[in-house]
mmCIF file of C-alpha atoms and ligand atoms in Angstrom:
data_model
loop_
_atom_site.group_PDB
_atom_site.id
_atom_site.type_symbol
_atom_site.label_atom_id
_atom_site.label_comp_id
_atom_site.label_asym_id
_atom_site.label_seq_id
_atom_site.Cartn_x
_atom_site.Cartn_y
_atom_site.Cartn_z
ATOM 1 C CA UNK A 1 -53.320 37.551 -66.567
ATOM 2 C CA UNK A 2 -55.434 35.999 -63.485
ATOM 3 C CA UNK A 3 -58.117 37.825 -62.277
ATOM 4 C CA UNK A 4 -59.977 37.476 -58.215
ATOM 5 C CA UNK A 5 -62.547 40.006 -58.375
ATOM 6 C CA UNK A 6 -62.888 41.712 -54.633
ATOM 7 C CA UNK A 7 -66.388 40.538 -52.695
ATOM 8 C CA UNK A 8 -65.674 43.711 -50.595
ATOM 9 C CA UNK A 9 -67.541 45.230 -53.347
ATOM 10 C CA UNK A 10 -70.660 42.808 -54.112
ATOM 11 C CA UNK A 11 -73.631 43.799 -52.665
ATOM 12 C CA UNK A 12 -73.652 42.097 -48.873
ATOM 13 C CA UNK A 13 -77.391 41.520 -49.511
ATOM 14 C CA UNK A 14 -76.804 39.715 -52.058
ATOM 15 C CA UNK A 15 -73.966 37.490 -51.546
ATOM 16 C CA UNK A 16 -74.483 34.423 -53.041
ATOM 17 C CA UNK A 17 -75.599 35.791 -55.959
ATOM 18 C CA UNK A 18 -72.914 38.175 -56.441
ATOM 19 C CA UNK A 19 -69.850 35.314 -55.368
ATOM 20 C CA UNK A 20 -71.846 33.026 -58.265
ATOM 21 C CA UNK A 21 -72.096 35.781 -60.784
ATOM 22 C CA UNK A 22 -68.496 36.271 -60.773
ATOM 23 C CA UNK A 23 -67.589 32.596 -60.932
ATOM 24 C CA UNK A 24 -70.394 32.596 -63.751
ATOM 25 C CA UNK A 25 -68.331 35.176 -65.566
ATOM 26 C CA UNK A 26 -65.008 33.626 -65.836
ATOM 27 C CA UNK A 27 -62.897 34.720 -62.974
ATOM 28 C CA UNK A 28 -59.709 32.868 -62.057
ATOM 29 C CA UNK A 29 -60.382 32.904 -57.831
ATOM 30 C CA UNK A 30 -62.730 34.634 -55.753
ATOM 31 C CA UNK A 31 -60.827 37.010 -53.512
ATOM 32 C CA UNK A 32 -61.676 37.968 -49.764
ATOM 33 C CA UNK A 33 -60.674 40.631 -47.488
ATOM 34 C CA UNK A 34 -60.716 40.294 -44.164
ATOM 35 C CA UNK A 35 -60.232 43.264 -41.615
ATOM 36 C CA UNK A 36 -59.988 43.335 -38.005
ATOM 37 C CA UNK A 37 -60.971 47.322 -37.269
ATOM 38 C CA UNK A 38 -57.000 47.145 -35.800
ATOM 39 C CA UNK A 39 -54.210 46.595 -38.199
ATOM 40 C CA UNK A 40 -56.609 48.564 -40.918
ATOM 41 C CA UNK A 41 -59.451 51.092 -39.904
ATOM 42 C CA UNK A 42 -62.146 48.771 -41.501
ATOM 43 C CA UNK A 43 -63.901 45.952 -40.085
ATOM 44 C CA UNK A 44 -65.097 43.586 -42.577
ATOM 45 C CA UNK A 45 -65.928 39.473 -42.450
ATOM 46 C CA UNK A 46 -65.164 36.361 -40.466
ATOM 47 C CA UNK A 47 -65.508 32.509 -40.979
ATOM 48 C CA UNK A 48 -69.285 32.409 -40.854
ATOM 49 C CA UNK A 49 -69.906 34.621 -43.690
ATOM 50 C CA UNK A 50 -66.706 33.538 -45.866
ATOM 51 C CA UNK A 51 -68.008 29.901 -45.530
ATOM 52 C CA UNK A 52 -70.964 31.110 -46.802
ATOM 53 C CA UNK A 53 -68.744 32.397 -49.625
ATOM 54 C CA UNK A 54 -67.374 29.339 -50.165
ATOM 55 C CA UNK A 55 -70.309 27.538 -50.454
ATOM 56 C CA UNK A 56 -71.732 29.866 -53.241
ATOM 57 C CA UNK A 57 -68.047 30.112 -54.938
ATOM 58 C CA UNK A 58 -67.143 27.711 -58.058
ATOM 59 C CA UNK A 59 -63.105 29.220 -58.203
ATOM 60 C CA UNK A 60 -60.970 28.726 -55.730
ATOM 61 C CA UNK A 61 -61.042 31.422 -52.890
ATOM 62 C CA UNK A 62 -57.767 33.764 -52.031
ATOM 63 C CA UNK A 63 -58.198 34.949 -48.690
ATOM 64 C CA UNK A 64 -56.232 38.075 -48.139
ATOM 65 C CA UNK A 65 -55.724 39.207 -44.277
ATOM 66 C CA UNK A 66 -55.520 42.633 -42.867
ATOM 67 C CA UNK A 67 -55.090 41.589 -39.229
ATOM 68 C CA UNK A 68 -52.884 42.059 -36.260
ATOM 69 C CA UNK A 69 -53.292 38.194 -35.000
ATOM 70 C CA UNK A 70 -52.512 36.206 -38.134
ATOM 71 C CA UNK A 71 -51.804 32.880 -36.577
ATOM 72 C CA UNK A 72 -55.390 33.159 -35.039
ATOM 73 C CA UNK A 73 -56.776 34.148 -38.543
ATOM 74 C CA UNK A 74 -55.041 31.362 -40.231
ATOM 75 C CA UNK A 75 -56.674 28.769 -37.894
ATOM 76 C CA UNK A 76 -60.062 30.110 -38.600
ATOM 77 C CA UNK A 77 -60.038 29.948 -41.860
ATOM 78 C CA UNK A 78 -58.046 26.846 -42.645
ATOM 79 C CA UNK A 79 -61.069 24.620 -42.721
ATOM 80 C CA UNK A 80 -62.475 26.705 -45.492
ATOM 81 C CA UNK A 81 -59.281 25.537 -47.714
ATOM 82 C CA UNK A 82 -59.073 28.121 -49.403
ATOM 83 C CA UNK A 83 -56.459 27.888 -52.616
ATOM 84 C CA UNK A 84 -54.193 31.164 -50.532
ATOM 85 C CA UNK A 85 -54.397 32.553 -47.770
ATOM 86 C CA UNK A 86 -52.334 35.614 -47.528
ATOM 87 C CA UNK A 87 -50.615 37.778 -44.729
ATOM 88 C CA UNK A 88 -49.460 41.234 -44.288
ATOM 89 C CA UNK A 89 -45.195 41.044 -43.667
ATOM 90 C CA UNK A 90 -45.642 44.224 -41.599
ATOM 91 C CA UNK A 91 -47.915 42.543 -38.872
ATOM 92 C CA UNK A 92 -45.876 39.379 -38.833
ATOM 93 C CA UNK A 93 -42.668 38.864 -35.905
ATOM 94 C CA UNK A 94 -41.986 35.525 -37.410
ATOM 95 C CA UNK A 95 -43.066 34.988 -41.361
ATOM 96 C CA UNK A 96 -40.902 32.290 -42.018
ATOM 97 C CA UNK A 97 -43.239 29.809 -39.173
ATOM 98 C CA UNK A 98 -46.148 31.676 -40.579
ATOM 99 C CA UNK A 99 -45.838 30.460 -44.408
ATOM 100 C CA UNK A 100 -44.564 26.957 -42.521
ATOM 101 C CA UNK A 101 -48.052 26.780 -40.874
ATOM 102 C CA UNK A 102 -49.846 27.886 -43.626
ATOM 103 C CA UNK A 103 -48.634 25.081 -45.951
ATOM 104 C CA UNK A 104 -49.163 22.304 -43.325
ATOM 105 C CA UNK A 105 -52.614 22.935 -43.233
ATOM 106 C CA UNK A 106 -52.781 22.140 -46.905
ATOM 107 C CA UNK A 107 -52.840 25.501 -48.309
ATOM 108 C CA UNK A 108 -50.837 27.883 -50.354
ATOM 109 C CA UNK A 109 -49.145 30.619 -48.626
ATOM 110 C CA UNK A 110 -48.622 34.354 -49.961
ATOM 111 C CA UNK A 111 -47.089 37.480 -48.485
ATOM 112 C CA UNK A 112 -48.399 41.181 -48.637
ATOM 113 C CA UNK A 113 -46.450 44.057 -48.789
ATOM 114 C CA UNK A 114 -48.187 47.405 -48.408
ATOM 115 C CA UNK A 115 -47.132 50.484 -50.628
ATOM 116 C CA UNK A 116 -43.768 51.638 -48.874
ATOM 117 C CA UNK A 117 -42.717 48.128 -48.026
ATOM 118 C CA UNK A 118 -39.871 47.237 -50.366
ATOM 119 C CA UNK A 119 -39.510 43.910 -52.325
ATOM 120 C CA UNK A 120 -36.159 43.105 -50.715
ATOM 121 C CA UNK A 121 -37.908 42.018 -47.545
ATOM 122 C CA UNK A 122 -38.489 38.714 -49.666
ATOM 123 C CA UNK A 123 -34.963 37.697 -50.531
ATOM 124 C CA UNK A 124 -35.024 35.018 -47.957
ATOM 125 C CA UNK A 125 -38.497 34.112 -48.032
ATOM 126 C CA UNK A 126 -38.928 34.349 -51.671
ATOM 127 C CA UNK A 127 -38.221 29.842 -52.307
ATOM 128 C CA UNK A 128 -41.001 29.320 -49.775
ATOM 129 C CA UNK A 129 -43.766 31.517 -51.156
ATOM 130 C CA UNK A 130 -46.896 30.713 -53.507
ATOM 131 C CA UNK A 131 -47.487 34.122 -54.156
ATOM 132 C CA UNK A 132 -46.753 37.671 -53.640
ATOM 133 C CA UNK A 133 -49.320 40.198 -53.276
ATOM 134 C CA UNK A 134 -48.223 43.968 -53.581
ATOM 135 C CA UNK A 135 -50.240 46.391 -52.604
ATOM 136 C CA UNK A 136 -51.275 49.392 -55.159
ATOM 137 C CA UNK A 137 -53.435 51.183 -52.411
ATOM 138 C CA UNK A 138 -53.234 51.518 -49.098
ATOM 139 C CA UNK A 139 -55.558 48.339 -47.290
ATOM 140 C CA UNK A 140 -58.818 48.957 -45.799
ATOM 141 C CA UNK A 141 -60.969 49.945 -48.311
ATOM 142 C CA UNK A 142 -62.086 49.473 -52.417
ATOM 143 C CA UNK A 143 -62.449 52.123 -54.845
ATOM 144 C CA UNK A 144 -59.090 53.899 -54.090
ATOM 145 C CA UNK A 145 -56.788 55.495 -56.523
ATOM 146 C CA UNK A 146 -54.127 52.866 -57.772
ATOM 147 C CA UNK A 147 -50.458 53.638 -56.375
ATOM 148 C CA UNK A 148 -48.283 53.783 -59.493
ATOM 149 C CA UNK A 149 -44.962 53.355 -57.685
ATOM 150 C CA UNK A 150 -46.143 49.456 -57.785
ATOM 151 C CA UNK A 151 -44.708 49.343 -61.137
ATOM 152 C CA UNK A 152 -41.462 49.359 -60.808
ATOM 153 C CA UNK A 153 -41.420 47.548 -57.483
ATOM 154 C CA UNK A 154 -43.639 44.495 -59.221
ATOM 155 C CA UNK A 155 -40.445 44.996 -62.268
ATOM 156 C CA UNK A 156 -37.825 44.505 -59.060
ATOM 157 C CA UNK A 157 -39.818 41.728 -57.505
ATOM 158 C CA UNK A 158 -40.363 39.818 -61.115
ATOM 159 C CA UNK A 159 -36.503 39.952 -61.529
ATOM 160 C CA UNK A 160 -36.313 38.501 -57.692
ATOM 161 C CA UNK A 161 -38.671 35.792 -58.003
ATOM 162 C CA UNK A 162 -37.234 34.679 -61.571
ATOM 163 C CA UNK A 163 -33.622 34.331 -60.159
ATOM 164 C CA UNK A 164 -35.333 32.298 -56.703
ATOM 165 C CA UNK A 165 -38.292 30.833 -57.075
ATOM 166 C CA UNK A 166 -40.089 31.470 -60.857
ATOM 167 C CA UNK A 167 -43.162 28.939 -59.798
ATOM 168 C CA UNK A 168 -43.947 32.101 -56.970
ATOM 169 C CA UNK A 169 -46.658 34.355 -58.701
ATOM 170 C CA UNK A 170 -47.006 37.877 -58.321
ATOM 171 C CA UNK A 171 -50.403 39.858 -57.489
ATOM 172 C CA UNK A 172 -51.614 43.656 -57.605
ATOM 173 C CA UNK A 173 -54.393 44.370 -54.932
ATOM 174 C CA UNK A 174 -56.017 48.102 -55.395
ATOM 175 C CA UNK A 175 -57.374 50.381 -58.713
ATOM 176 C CA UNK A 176 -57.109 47.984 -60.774
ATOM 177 C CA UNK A 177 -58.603 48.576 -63.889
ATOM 178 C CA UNK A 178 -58.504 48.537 -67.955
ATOM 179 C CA UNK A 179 -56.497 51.946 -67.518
ATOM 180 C CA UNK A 180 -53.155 49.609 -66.038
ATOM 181 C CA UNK A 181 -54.153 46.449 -66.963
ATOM 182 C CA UNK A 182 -51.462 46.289 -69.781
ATOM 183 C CA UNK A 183 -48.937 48.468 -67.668
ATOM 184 C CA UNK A 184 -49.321 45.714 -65.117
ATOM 185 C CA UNK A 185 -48.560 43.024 -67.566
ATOM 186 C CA UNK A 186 -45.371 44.586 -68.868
ATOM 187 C CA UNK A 187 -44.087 44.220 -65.343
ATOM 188 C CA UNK A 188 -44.385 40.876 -65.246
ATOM 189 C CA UNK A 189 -47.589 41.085 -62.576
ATOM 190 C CA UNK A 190 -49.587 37.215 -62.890
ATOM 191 C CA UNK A 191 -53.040 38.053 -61.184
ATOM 192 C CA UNK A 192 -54.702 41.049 -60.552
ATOM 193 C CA UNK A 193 -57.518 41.870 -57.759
ATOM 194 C CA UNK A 194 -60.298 44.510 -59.511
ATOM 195 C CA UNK A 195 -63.201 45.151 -56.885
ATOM 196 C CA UNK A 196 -64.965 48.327 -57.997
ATOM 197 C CA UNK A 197 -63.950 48.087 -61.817
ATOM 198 C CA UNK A 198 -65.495 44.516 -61.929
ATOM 199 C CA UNK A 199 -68.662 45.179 -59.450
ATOM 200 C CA UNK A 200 -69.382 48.554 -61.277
ATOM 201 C CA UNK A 201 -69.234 47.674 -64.506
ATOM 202 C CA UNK A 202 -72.855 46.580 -66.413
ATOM 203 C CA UNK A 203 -71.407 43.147 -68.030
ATOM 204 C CA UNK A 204 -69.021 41.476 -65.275
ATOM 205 C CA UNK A 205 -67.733 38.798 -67.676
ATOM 206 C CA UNK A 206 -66.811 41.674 -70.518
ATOM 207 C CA UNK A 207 -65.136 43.387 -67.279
ATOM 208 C CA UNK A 208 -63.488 40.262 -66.238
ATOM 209 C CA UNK A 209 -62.503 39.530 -69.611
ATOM 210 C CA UNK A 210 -60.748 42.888 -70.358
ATOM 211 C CA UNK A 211 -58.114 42.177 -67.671
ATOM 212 C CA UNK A 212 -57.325 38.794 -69.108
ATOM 213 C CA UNK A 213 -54.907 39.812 -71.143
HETATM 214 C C1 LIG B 1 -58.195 46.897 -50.087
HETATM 215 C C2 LIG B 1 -58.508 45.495 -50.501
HETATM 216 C C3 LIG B 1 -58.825 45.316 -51.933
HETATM 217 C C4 LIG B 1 -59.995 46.104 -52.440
HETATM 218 C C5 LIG B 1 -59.777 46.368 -53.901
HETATM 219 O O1 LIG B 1 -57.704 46.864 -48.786
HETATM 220 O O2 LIG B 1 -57.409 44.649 -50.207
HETATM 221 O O3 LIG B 1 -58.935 43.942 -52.275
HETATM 222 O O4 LIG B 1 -61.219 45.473 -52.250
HETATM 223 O O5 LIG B 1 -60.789 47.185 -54.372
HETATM 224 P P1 LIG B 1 -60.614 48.107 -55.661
HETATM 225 O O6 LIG B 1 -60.322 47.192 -56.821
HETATM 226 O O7 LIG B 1 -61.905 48.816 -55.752
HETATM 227 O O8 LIG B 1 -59.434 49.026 -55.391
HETATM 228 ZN ZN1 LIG B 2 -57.404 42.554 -50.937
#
């Protein structure tokens, strides 16, 4: 299991520190959520502070949007190259030119489903995706109550992605913690996101480390 602690939970004073602790600590990608106060009621960060992010970050960064123009987020943050930048299927008219784009510019693309949206959205779009990030909360905010319903949608979407593309990996974004770590795994889930269980906890490489299993 792949872990991309949340920055949404470091300490915004403190950024650099926090984005170089985590690397520091032995976590697979740093992972960054970026809200536009429209398609989620939260408003979080844009290029100038991710750069910033990048600049202090050792792991590759997995940019997750939570936007209503993704085109226009894409092109922002493309010069960051990121490892992943990922997009929200109910926001997007045309995903197919989306994850086109996306790879053009040199970067891997990934698809979000929120809670109710179901797996079988994918079955076309599956061969052309890096990764697929499901959604165990609703998005806009960390420290939520994981969404156990994303267990046997990540079981449907494993059996999906092993009959179309088995190279696409699957990620959980929301309450993740040593609680469903190993329920998680079972389903055949790749990477997990942890922001409050990682950022909380005293030792972050002991809390990194107990979800790399
Ligand atoms: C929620 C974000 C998550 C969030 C996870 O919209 O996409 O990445 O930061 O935080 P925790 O792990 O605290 O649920
Ligand atoms: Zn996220």
């Amino acid at each position: 299991m792949q872990v991309a602690p949340s920055i949404l939970s470091a300490d915004f004073g403190n950024l650099a520190r926090d984005v170089k602790e985590i690397c520091d600590s032995g976590c697979n990608f740093v992972h960054v959520d970026v809200m536009d106060g429209h398609f989620v009621p939260n408003l979080t960060i844009g290029p100038v502070v991710v750069s910033a992010i990048a600049k202090a970050a050792t792991k590759p960064l997995d940019i997750h949007l939570m936007v209503e123009n993704n085109t226009f987020f894409v092109e922002l943050f493309a010069p960051l190259k990121p490892a992943y930048i990922s997009f929200h299927i109910e926001e997007e008219k045309h995903p197919h030119r989306l994850i086109q784009k996306i790879r053009s510019l040199g970067i891997k693309p990934a698809i979000v489903l929120n809670p109710n949206t179901i797996p079988e959205e994918l079955e076309y779009l599956l061969a052309d995706l890096d990764m697929v990030l499901l959604m165990s909360v609703n998005p806009g905010f960390g420290g939520q109550s994981f969404i156990n319903t994303v267990l046997p949608k990540a079981k449907k979407l494993n059996e999906m992605r092993n009959r179309l593309n088995p190279n696409c990996l699957i990620e959980v974004d929301g309450g993740v913690s040593d609680k469903n770590i190993q329920a998680l795994k079972d389903v055949g889930v790749d990477v997990v996101v942890a922001g409050s269980y990682v950022f909380k906890h005293q030792n972050k490489a002991q809390a990194i480390k107990s979800l790399q299993i």
